[in-house]
Amino acid sequence: MYAYDDFDADFVRARVAEFREQVNRRIDGSLTEDEFKPLRLKNGLYLQLHAYMLRVAIPYGTLDSRQMRQLAMIAERWDKGYGHFTTRQNVQFNWPKLKDVPDILDALADVEMHAIQTSGNCIRNVTADHFAGAAADEIEDPRPTAELLRQWSTDHPEFQYLPRKFKIAITGSPNDRAVTKAHDIGLRMVRNAAGEPGYEVIVGGGLGRTPMIGKTVRDFLPKADLLPYLEAILRVYNLAGRRDNKYKARIKILVHETGTEEIRAMIEEAFAEQKALFQAPPTDLVARIEAAFAPPEFDNTQSLAFDRAQADDPVFRSFVETNVTEHRNPAYGIVSVSLKPVGGTPGDATADQMRVLADLAERYGHDELRVSHEQNIILPHVRKADIPAVHAELKKVGLATANIGLISDIIACPGMDYCALATARSIPIAQEIATHFDALKLERDIGPMKIKISGCINACGHHHVGHIGILGLDKAGVENYQITLGGDGTESATIGERTGPGFAAEDLIPAIEAIVETYLDLRHTADETFLDAYRRLGARPFKDAIYHEHRDNARAA
Ligand code: SF4
């Protein structure tokens, strides 16, 4: 874990004090809402459908038990007793009162957290693989890079007023768990022929109304060149990105309109200038950051507890099958805690649940927790011998749902239940799908299946890269749901293909069921995943199934 130095601590406290004054002036009426808006957005405070919403940064999704307990305290004291973990590895509080927000920010600062740059046209919270530092397939832990980028990008004077928001994601593994190809900049750690670590640099990915897979502009960038190279990309974007139309202002549009070759040449030219001016980060700073992410002291004591629990307890066995991932140390496992109980709100955790997670991290997990972009919580380092005890504790608080990667492990944005921009509901749709397939007892037979739901075209629910994507839209006052198929957010990233006309809410579940039944009927073997089957078969049989069977119900989109 990275710890703040005096500079960080002073900077965050100064921002809280400044914002406290701004809030006071809004409350006494000396600032209008229009005047206050840019000030609150600089501190992660949105005005949603029913209330303010505070978005708190969890850099690269990493936090410790002390921070998780503080989030629980905030949820209880100033909100409605829960927090919402998001696809950008942040946590959102949906019901704070404006007068309390400075106190919340002070409470966050007490545990080295803040809400700076979680909104606005700046470089947002840098995200990373949620298994970083623990994954067996990792080339290198990406978090020291993410932390360097956090320090570089926070309050960077040149990049505070970009044409639009800017998102950077990084993975240290060839298996991409950070959706790097759907970010403004995606970094994938790679090695060159000499075995040196560096980055593949991908630019111009993004979802939203114009979804695009990013383009590789450098196959290999040496680590020492990272900051001047990113500075060059941002500079090109800041100067050439469109400011005349907010829907065309993201870097993906610039890359698309300019062409990859030309953008690459522009970046390289800016990089040559930057590199001449730019001092590499001091080696002692880099060493300090790397030391902060050194692996914990692993305890390799073996025991039979794990194997015995698997043999004796089918519930534990199915939990291990879905929720435990191979760790770089064979004596350990990575435990994914699902925040998707059947019928629950994806990504929500109560204050009590947060405290249990903090206790488990402290007791069994080297005091580390992660937030995944799939809205679950990870205990990255748990000794296998302790996993049965962790599972037993999770069961007591409703956190032992064994569904990671299955059809009920749905990403859903807040949609019409909270979001001021929503055109349809997302959360109830996710709840209905999970409940329906739970009743059919088909979940394990279906196997790996990613359903992702957004309540509007902004695509916070990543529906474009869902195996089954669902986009809720308003059609003449009626909620209408478009389906996309074949999306993929991993290293083989693909934008899903729209099936055709959308469905009314009541017709959506039968349509999803028809897609799933078609897959189960047509797959070669039980091991052929939905995505593989879709890639082999194409969209036709799935379209036939949903439009022939439900033709009368499908509405023109
Ligand atoms: S996708 Fe739309 S409805 Fe959902 S959270 Fe984003 S802006 Fe709101």
mmCIF file of C-alpha atoms in Angstrom, residues 196-508:
data_model
loop_
_atom_site.group_PDB
_atom_site.id
_atom_site.type_symbol
_atom_site.label_atom_id
_atom_site.label_comp_id
_atom_site.label_asym_id
_atom_site.label_seq_id
_atom_site.Cartn_x
_atom_site.Cartn_y
_atom_site.Cartn_z
ATOM 1 C CA GLU A 196 13.069 -5.779 -20.068
ATOM 2 C CA PRO A 197 9.653 -4.694 -18.794
ATOM 3 C CA GLY A 198 7.835 -1.877 -20.526
ATOM 4 C CA TYR A 199 4.389 -0.984 -21.820
ATOM 5 C CA GLU A 200 2.216 -1.535 -24.835
ATOM 6 C CA VAL A 201 0.410 1.797 -25.162
ATOM 7 C CA ILE A 202 -3.178 1.764 -26.425
ATOM 8 C CA VAL A 203 -4.981 5.020 -27.159
ATOM 9 C CA GLY A 204 -8.511 6.019 -28.023
ATOM 10 C CA GLY A 205 -10.656 3.263 -26.596
ATOM 11 C CA GLY A 206 -13.914 4.072 -24.895
ATOM 12 C CA LEU A 207 -17.561 3.136 -24.577
ATOM 13 C CA GLY A 208 -20.436 5.637 -24.410
ATOM 14 C CA ARG A 209 -22.388 6.714 -27.463
ATOM 15 C CA THR A 210 -19.509 5.948 -29.874
ATOM 16 C CA PRO A 211 -17.867 2.787 -28.553
ATOM 17 C CA MET A 212 -14.363 2.092 -29.816
ATOM 18 C CA ILE A 213 -11.547 -0.326 -29.141
ATOM 19 C CA GLY A 214 -8.275 1.520 -28.565
ATOM 20 C CA LYS A 215 -5.420 1.476 -31.082
ATOM 21 C CA THR A 216 -1.876 0.465 -30.193
ATOM 22 C CA VAL A 217 0.447 3.415 -30.759
ATOM 23 C CA ARG A 218 3.546 1.804 -29.212
ATOM 24 C CA ASP A 219 4.226 -1.916 -29.000
ATOM 25 C CA PHE A 220 6.949 -1.335 -26.464
ATOM 26 C CA LEU A 221 7.622 1.776 -24.430
ATOM 27 C CA PRO A 222 10.526 1.583 -21.953
ATOM 28 C CA LYS A 223 9.414 2.235 -18.384
ATOM 29 C CA ALA A 224 11.658 5.293 -18.066
ATOM 30 C CA ASP A 225 9.823 6.980 -20.952
ATOM 31 C CA LEU A 226 6.331 6.579 -19.548
ATOM 32 C CA LEU A 227 5.690 10.071 -18.171
ATOM 33 C CA PRO A 228 7.038 12.061 -21.138
ATOM 34 C CA TYR A 229 5.146 9.746 -23.495
ATOM 35 C CA LEU A 230 1.850 10.148 -21.644
ATOM 36 C CA GLU A 231 2.500 13.860 -21.344
ATOM 37 C CA ALA A 232 2.876 13.879 -25.158
ATOM 38 C CA ILE A 233 -0.424 12.037 -25.682
ATOM 39 C CA LEU A 234 -2.270 14.363 -23.319
ATOM 40 C CA ARG A 235 -0.696 17.417 -24.925
ATOM 41 C CA VAL A 236 -1.771 16.321 -28.409
ATOM 42 C CA TYR A 237 -5.277 15.677 -27.122
ATOM 43 C CA ASN A 238 -5.448 18.925 -25.171
ATOM 44 C CA LEU A 239 -4.511 20.920 -28.264
ATOM 45 C CA ALA A 240 -6.290 18.965 -30.995
ATOM 46 C CA GLY A 241 -9.265 17.362 -29.174
ATOM 47 C CA ARG A 242 -12.592 18.818 -30.206
ATOM 48 C CA ARG A 243 -14.119 21.370 -27.879
ATOM 49 C CA ASP A 244 -16.986 22.378 -30.153
ATOM 50 C CA ASN A 245 -19.139 19.348 -29.365
ATOM 51 C CA LYS A 246 -18.982 17.520 -26.054
ATOM 52 C CA TYR A 247 -20.103 14.300 -27.707
ATOM 53 C CA LYS A 248 -17.100 14.409 -29.995
ATOM 54 C CA ALA A 249 -14.574 15.611 -27.460
ATOM 55 C CA ARG A 250 -13.118 12.313 -26.207
ATOM 56 C CA ILE A 251 -9.713 11.270 -27.526
ATOM 57 C CA LYS A 252 -11.291 8.259 -29.257
ATOM 58 C CA ILE A 253 -12.956 10.658 -31.706
ATOM 59 C CA LEU A 254 -9.668 12.495 -32.310
ATOM 60 C CA VAL A 255 -7.908 9.187 -32.992
ATOM 61 C CA HIS A 256 -10.729 8.066 -35.252
ATOM 62 C CA GLU A 257 -10.982 11.327 -37.212
ATOM 63 C CA THR A 258 -7.229 11.840 -37.519
ATOM 64 C CA GLY A 259 -6.290 8.221 -38.166
ATOM 65 C CA THR A 260 -4.000 6.006 -36.109
ATOM 66 C CA GLU A 261 -0.878 6.619 -38.217
ATOM 67 C CA GLU A 262 -1.167 10.356 -38.048
ATOM 68 C CA ILE A 263 -1.960 10.402 -34.338
ATOM 69 C CA ARG A 264 1.023 8.170 -33.724
ATOM 70 C CA ALA A 265 3.248 10.611 -35.649
ATOM 71 C CA MET A 266 1.829 13.568 -33.691
ATOM 72 C CA ILE A 267 2.453 11.787 -30.408
ATOM 73 C CA GLU A 268 5.989 10.814 -31.377
ATOM 74 C CA GLU A 269 6.793 14.381 -32.377
ATOM 75 C CA ALA A 270 5.440 15.721 -29.075
ATOM 76 C CA PHE A 271 7.289 12.944 -27.243
ATOM 77 C CA ALA A 272 10.615 13.948 -28.798
ATOM 78 C CA GLU A 273 10.060 17.475 -27.468
ATOM 79 C CA GLN A 274 8.903 16.272 -24.069
ATOM 80 C CA LYS A 275 11.732 13.849 -23.628
ATOM 81 C CA ALA A 276 14.296 16.577 -24.171
ATOM 82 C CA LEU A 277 12.671 18.712 -21.481
ATOM 83 C CA PHE A 278 11.559 16.040 -19.103
ATOM 84 C CA GLN A 279 13.440 14.789 -16.125
ATOM 85 C CA ALA A 280 12.733 11.158 -15.344
ATOM 86 C CA PRO A 281 11.101 10.718 -11.938
ATOM 87 C CA PRO A 282 13.822 10.607 -9.271
ATOM 88 C CA THR A 283 15.030 7.086 -8.661
ATOM 89 C CA ASP A 284 14.462 7.423 -4.924
ATOM 90 C CA LEU A 285 10.802 8.309 -5.564
ATOM 91 C CA VAL A 286 10.364 5.305 -7.860
ATOM 92 C CA ALA A 287 12.144 3.081 -5.330
ATOM 93 C CA ARG A 288 9.916 4.380 -2.523
ATOM 94 C CA ILE A 289 6.763 3.686 -4.521
ATOM 95 C CA GLU A 290 7.949 0.210 -5.499
ATOM 96 C CA ALA A 291 8.839 -0.582 -1.888
ATOM 97 C CA ALA A 292 5.311 0.403 -0.827
ATOM 98 C CA PHE A 293 3.947 -2.355 -3.080
ATOM 99 C CA ALA A 294 6.405 -5.056 -2.079
ATOM 100 C CA PRO A 295 4.591 -8.368 -1.650
ATOM 101 C CA PRO A 296 3.619 -9.197 1.927
ATOM 102 C CA GLU A 297 5.559 -11.770 3.926
ATOM 103 C CA PHE A 298 3.799 -14.900 2.817
ATOM 104 C CA ASP A 299 3.212 -17.628 5.370
ATOM 105 C CA ASN A 300 3.617 -20.864 3.464
ATOM 106 C CA THR A 301 2.460 -23.157 6.229
ATOM 107 C CA GLN A 302 0.480 -25.912 4.586
ATOM 108 C CA SER A 303 -2.550 -27.611 6.084
ATOM 109 C CA LEU A 304 -5.183 -30.036 4.924
ATOM 110 C CA ALA A 305 -8.017 -27.677 5.876
ATOM 111 C CA PHE A 306 -8.580 -26.395 2.342
ATOM 112 C CA ASP A 307 -8.642 -29.792 0.635
ATOM 113 C CA ARG A 308 -10.702 -31.300 3.431
ATOM 114 C CA ALA A 309 -13.307 -28.523 3.263
ATOM 115 C CA GLN A 310 -13.567 -28.965 -0.504
ATOM 116 C CA ALA A 311 -14.056 -32.708 -0.160
ATOM 117 C CA ASP A 312 -16.574 -32.462 2.679
ATOM 118 C CA ASP A 313 -18.609 -29.372 1.853
ATOM 119 C CA PRO A 314 -20.209 -28.963 -1.603
ATOM 120 C CA VAL A 315 -21.149 -25.355 -0.822
ATOM 121 C CA PHE A 316 -17.524 -24.523 -0.117
ATOM 122 C CA ARG A 317 -16.455 -26.463 -3.200
ATOM 123 C CA SER A 318 -18.691 -24.426 -5.457
ATOM 124 C CA PHE A 319 -17.443 -21.216 -3.782
ATOM 125 C CA VAL A 320 -13.858 -22.232 -4.576
ATOM 126 C CA GLU A 321 -14.775 -23.096 -8.160
ATOM 127 C CA THR A 322 -16.051 -19.621 -8.936
ATOM 128 C CA ASN A 323 -14.686 -17.225 -6.309
ATOM 129 C CA VAL A 324 -11.109 -18.375 -5.713
ATOM 130 C CA THR A 325 -8.387 -17.655 -8.276
ATOM 131 C CA GLU A 326 -4.855 -19.004 -8.510
ATOM 132 C CA HIS A 327 -2.325 -16.931 -6.592
ATOM 133 C CA ARG A 328 1.329 -16.432 -7.504
ATOM 134 C CA ASN A 329 2.136 -18.302 -4.290
ATOM 135 C CA PRO A 330 0.691 -21.837 -4.439
ATOM 136 C CA ALA A 331 -0.043 -21.779 -0.693
ATOM 137 C CA TYR A 332 -2.412 -18.845 -1.263
ATOM 138 C CA GLY A 333 -5.608 -18.062 -3.134
ATOM 139 C CA ILE A 334 -7.246 -14.832 -4.339
ATOM 140 C CA VAL A 335 -10.760 -14.627 -2.916
ATOM 141 C CA SER A 336 -13.364 -12.629 -4.834
ATOM 142 C CA VAL A 337 -16.276 -11.580 -2.640
ATOM 143 C CA SER A 338 -19.412 -11.144 -4.686
ATOM 144 C CA LEU A 339 -21.452 -7.994 -4.119
ATOM 145 C CA LYS A 340 -24.167 -9.582 -6.273
ATOM 146 C CA PRO A 341 -26.388 -11.654 -3.997
ATOM 147 C CA VAL A 342 -29.356 -12.866 -6.032
ATOM 148 C CA GLY A 343 -31.923 -10.067 -5.948
ATOM 149 C CA GLY A 344 -29.470 -7.539 -4.485
ATOM 150 C CA THR A 345 -28.180 -4.267 -5.920
ATOM 151 C CA PRO A 346 -24.923 -4.950 -7.780
ATOM 152 C CA GLY A 347 -22.005 -3.235 -6.061
ATOM 153 C CA ASP A 348 -23.751 -2.237 -2.826
ATOM 154 C CA ALA A 349 -22.262 -3.153 0.547
ATOM 155 C CA THR A 350 -23.697 -2.281 3.942
ATOM 156 C CA ALA A 351 -21.585 -0.760 6.700
ATOM 157 C CA ASP A 352 -21.663 -4.085 8.559
ATOM 158 C CA GLN A 353 -20.504 -5.955 5.469
ATOM 159 C CA MET A 354 -17.689 -3.455 4.947
ATOM 160 C CA ARG A 355 -16.558 -4.015 8.536
ATOM 161 C CA VAL A 356 -16.584 -7.786 8.087
ATOM 162 C CA LEU A 357 -14.502 -7.407 4.932
ATOM 163 C CA ALA A 358 -12.080 -5.159 6.831
ATOM 164 C CA ASP A 359 -11.840 -7.710 9.668
ATOM 165 C CA LEU A 360 -11.202 -10.557 7.230
ATOM 166 C CA ALA A 361 -8.531 -8.584 5.391
ATOM 167 C CA GLU A 362 -6.813 -7.793 8.660
ATOM 168 C CA ARG A 363 -7.052 -11.280 10.069
ATOM 169 C CA TYR A 364 -6.489 -13.438 7.002
ATOM 170 C CA GLY A 365 -5.517 -11.203 4.104
ATOM 171 C CA HIS A 366 -2.352 -9.210 4.904
ATOM 172 C CA ASP A 367 -4.591 -6.183 5.376
ATOM 173 C CA GLU A 368 -5.323 -5.709 1.668
ATOM 174 C CA LEU A 369 -8.616 -5.249 -0.148
ATOM 175 C CA ARG A 370 -9.379 -4.416 -3.745
ATOM 176 C CA VAL A 371 -12.404 -3.133 -5.584
ATOM 177 C CA SER A 372 -12.911 -4.776 -8.961
ATOM 178 C CA HIS A 373 -14.280 -2.997 -12.007
ATOM 179 C CA GLU A 374 -16.916 -5.721 -11.930
ATOM 180 C CA GLN A 375 -18.213 -4.246 -8.659
ATOM 181 C CA ASN A 376 -16.943 -6.962 -6.350
ATOM 182 C CA ILE A 377 -14.411 -6.890 -3.490
ATOM 183 C CA ILE A 378 -11.221 -8.906 -3.583
ATOM 184 C CA LEU A 379 -9.126 -10.329 -0.751
ATOM 185 C CA PRO A 380 -5.963 -10.733 -2.808
ATOM 186 C CA HIS A 381 -3.765 -12.730 -0.427
ATOM 187 C CA VAL A 382 -5.510 -15.412 1.624
ATOM 188 C CA ARG A 383 -3.671 -18.525 2.774
ATOM 189 C CA LYS A 384 -5.524 -21.542 1.368
ATOM 190 C CA ALA A 385 -5.666 -22.997 4.860
ATOM 191 C CA ASP A 386 -7.689 -19.938 5.939
ATOM 192 C CA ILE A 387 -10.154 -19.853 3.030
ATOM 193 C CA PRO A 388 -12.688 -22.167 4.771
ATOM 194 C CA ALA A 389 -12.759 -19.794 7.761
ATOM 195 C CA VAL A 390 -13.121 -16.765 5.453
ATOM 196 C CA HIS A 391 -15.985 -18.489 3.648
ATOM 197 C CA ALA A 392 -17.744 -19.249 6.942
ATOM 198 C CA GLU A 393 -17.511 -15.596 8.024
ATOM 199 C CA LEU A 394 -18.730 -14.347 4.636
ATOM 200 C CA LYS A 395 -21.755 -16.629 4.845
ATOM 201 C CA LYS A 396 -22.854 -15.001 8.097
ATOM 202 C CA VAL A 397 -23.258 -11.597 6.431
ATOM 203 C CA GLY A 398 -24.638 -12.625 3.056
ATOM 204 C CA LEU A 399 -21.350 -12.230 1.198
ATOM 205 C CA ALA A 400 -20.678 -15.834 0.203
ATOM 206 C CA THR A 401 -22.591 -15.881 -3.090
ATOM 207 C CA ALA A 402 -20.656 -18.279 -5.331
ATOM 208 C CA ASN A 403 -21.308 -16.582 -8.657
ATOM 209 C CA ILE A 404 -18.168 -14.770 -9.828
ATOM 210 C CA GLY A 405 -18.131 -14.786 -13.647
ATOM 211 C CA LEU A 406 -21.586 -16.390 -13.885
ATOM 212 C CA ILE A 407 -24.832 -15.009 -15.248
ATOM 213 C CA SER A 408 -25.876 -13.356 -11.952
ATOM 214 C CA ASP A 409 -22.509 -11.563 -11.546
ATOM 215 C CA ILE A 410 -23.974 -8.635 -13.464
ATOM 216 C CA ILE A 411 -22.485 -5.176 -13.839
ATOM 217 C CA ALA A 412 -25.273 -2.625 -13.623
ATOM 218 C CA CYS A 413 -24.951 1.133 -13.477
ATOM 219 C CA PRO A 414 -27.214 3.006 -11.000
ATOM 220 C CA GLY A 415 -29.682 3.867 -13.791
ATOM 221 C CA MET A 416 -33.005 5.521 -13.055
ATOM 222 C CA ASP A 417 -32.837 4.633 -9.363
ATOM 223 C CA TYR A 418 -30.194 7.313 -8.791
ATOM 224 C CA CYS A 419 -28.705 8.798 -11.928
ATOM 225 C CA ALA A 420 -29.832 12.174 -13.267
ATOM 226 C CA LEU A 421 -28.903 11.153 -16.826
ATOM 227 C CA ALA A 422 -30.659 7.787 -16.865
ATOM 228 C CA THR A 423 -33.310 6.979 -19.425
ATOM 229 C CA ALA A 424 -34.224 3.583 -17.957
ATOM 230 C CA ARG A 425 -33.775 1.381 -14.897
ATOM 231 C CA SER A 426 -30.749 -0.886 -14.594
ATOM 232 C CA ILE A 427 -30.756 -2.249 -11.053
ATOM 233 C CA PRO A 428 -34.229 -3.882 -11.142
ATOM 234 C CA ILE A 429 -33.382 -5.451 -14.501
ATOM 235 C CA ALA A 430 -30.204 -6.976 -13.042
ATOM 236 C CA GLN A 431 -32.190 -8.203 -10.046
ATOM 237 C CA GLU A 432 -34.826 -9.818 -12.259
ATOM 238 C CA ILE A 433 -32.288 -11.588 -14.464
ATOM 239 C CA ALA A 434 -30.373 -12.939 -11.458
ATOM 240 C CA THR A 435 -33.564 -14.098 -9.752
ATOM 241 C CA HIS A 436 -34.945 -15.703 -12.904
ATOM 242 C CA PHE A 437 -31.844 -17.772 -13.686
ATOM 243 C CA ASP A 438 -31.424 -18.676 -10.030
ATOM 244 C CA ALA A 439 -34.912 -20.209 -10.130
ATOM 245 C CA LEU A 440 -34.025 -22.160 -13.292
ATOM 246 C CA LYS A 441 -30.877 -23.549 -11.604
ATOM 247 C CA LEU A 442 -29.036 -23.168 -14.895
ATOM 248 C CA GLU A 443 -26.288 -20.818 -13.795
ATOM 249 C CA ARG A 444 -23.439 -23.327 -13.519
ATOM 250 C CA ASP A 445 -24.475 -25.147 -16.671
ATOM 251 C CA ILE A 446 -24.322 -21.853 -18.588
ATOM 252 C CA GLY A 447 -20.795 -21.199 -17.283
ATOM 253 C CA PRO A 448 -18.813 -17.989 -17.912
ATOM 254 C CA MET A 449 -21.286 -15.276 -18.850
ATOM 255 C CA LYS A 450 -20.941 -11.544 -18.484
ATOM 256 C CA ILE A 451 -24.135 -9.530 -18.576
ATOM 257 C CA LYS A 452 -23.629 -5.764 -18.379
ATOM 258 C CA ILE A 453 -26.406 -3.202 -18.143
ATOM 259 C CA SER A 454 -26.437 0.565 -18.661
ATOM 260 C CA GLY A 455 -29.352 2.888 -18.024
ATOM 261 C CA CYS A 456 -28.378 5.281 -20.821
ATOM 262 C CA ILE A 457 -26.085 5.708 -23.760
ATOM 263 C CA ASN A 458 -23.187 6.816 -21.554
ATOM 264 C CA ALA A 459 -22.505 3.122 -20.918
ATOM 265 C CA CYS A 460 -21.209 3.289 -17.334
ATOM 266 C CA GLY A 461 -22.393 -0.331 -17.064
ATOM 267 C CA HIS A 462 -19.963 -1.301 -19.904
ATOM 268 C CA HIS A 463 -22.787 -2.943 -21.856
ATOM 269 C CA HIS A 464 -20.830 -2.730 -25.131
ATOM 270 C CA VAL A 465 -18.282 -5.207 -23.783
ATOM 271 C CA GLY A 466 -20.787 -7.560 -22.136
ATOM 272 C CA HIS A 467 -21.231 -11.010 -23.655
ATOM 273 C CA ILE A 468 -24.826 -9.944 -23.398
ATOM 274 C CA GLY A 469 -25.113 -6.170 -23.187
ATOM 275 C CA ILE A 470 -28.322 -4.383 -22.254
ATOM 276 C CA LEU A 471 -28.889 -0.696 -22.910
ATOM 277 C CA GLY A 472 -31.962 0.929 -21.425
ATOM 278 C CA LEU A 473 -33.446 3.799 -23.423
ATOM 279 C CA ASP A 474 -36.553 5.913 -23.254
ATOM 280 C CA LYS A 475 -38.829 5.466 -26.252
ATOM 281 C CA ALA A 476 -41.725 7.884 -26.104
ATOM 282 C CA GLY A 477 -41.981 7.581 -22.344
ATOM 283 C CA VAL A 478 -41.587 3.774 -22.302
ATOM 284 C CA GLU A 479 -38.456 1.978 -21.178
ATOM 285 C CA ASN A 480 -36.986 0.012 -24.040
ATOM 286 C CA TYR A 481 -33.996 -2.316 -23.780
ATOM 287 C CA GLN A 482 -31.595 -2.940 -26.645
ATOM 288 C CA ILE A 483 -29.532 -6.105 -26.583
ATOM 289 C CA THR A 484 -25.964 -6.440 -27.867
ATOM 290 C CA LEU A 485 -24.179 -9.773 -28.167
ATOM 291 C CA GLY A 486 -20.561 -10.876 -28.333
ATOM 292 C CA GLY A 487 -18.946 -7.992 -26.484
ATOM 293 C CA ASP A 488 -15.686 -8.681 -24.661
ATOM 294 C CA GLY A 489 -13.670 -6.475 -22.302
ATOM 295 C CA THR A 490 -10.505 -8.576 -22.095
ATOM 296 C CA GLU A 491 -7.328 -8.738 -24.194
ATOM 297 C CA SER A 492 -9.490 -9.930 -27.113
ATOM 298 C CA ALA A 493 -11.726 -6.856 -26.679
ATOM 299 C CA THR A 494 -14.725 -6.573 -28.989
ATOM 300 C CA ILE A 495 -17.695 -4.246 -29.134
ATOM 301 C CA GLY A 496 -20.936 -6.212 -29.006
ATOM 302 C CA GLU A 497 -23.261 -6.310 -31.974
ATOM 303 C CA ARG A 498 -26.765 -4.951 -31.641
ATOM 304 C CA THR A 499 -29.367 -7.632 -32.281
ATOM 305 C CA GLY A 500 -32.069 -5.339 -33.663
ATOM 306 C CA PRO A 501 -35.156 -3.694 -32.205
ATOM 307 C CA GLY A 502 -35.264 -3.363 -28.426
ATOM 308 C CA PHE A 503 -37.634 -4.961 -25.945
ATOM 309 C CA ALA A 504 -40.070 -3.662 -23.377
ATOM 310 C CA ALA A 505 -39.009 -4.442 -19.818
ATOM 311 C CA GLU A 506 -41.479 -7.324 -19.494
ATOM 312 C CA ASP A 507 -40.214 -8.929 -22.719
ATOM 313 C CA LEU A 508 -36.556 -8.645 -21.899
#
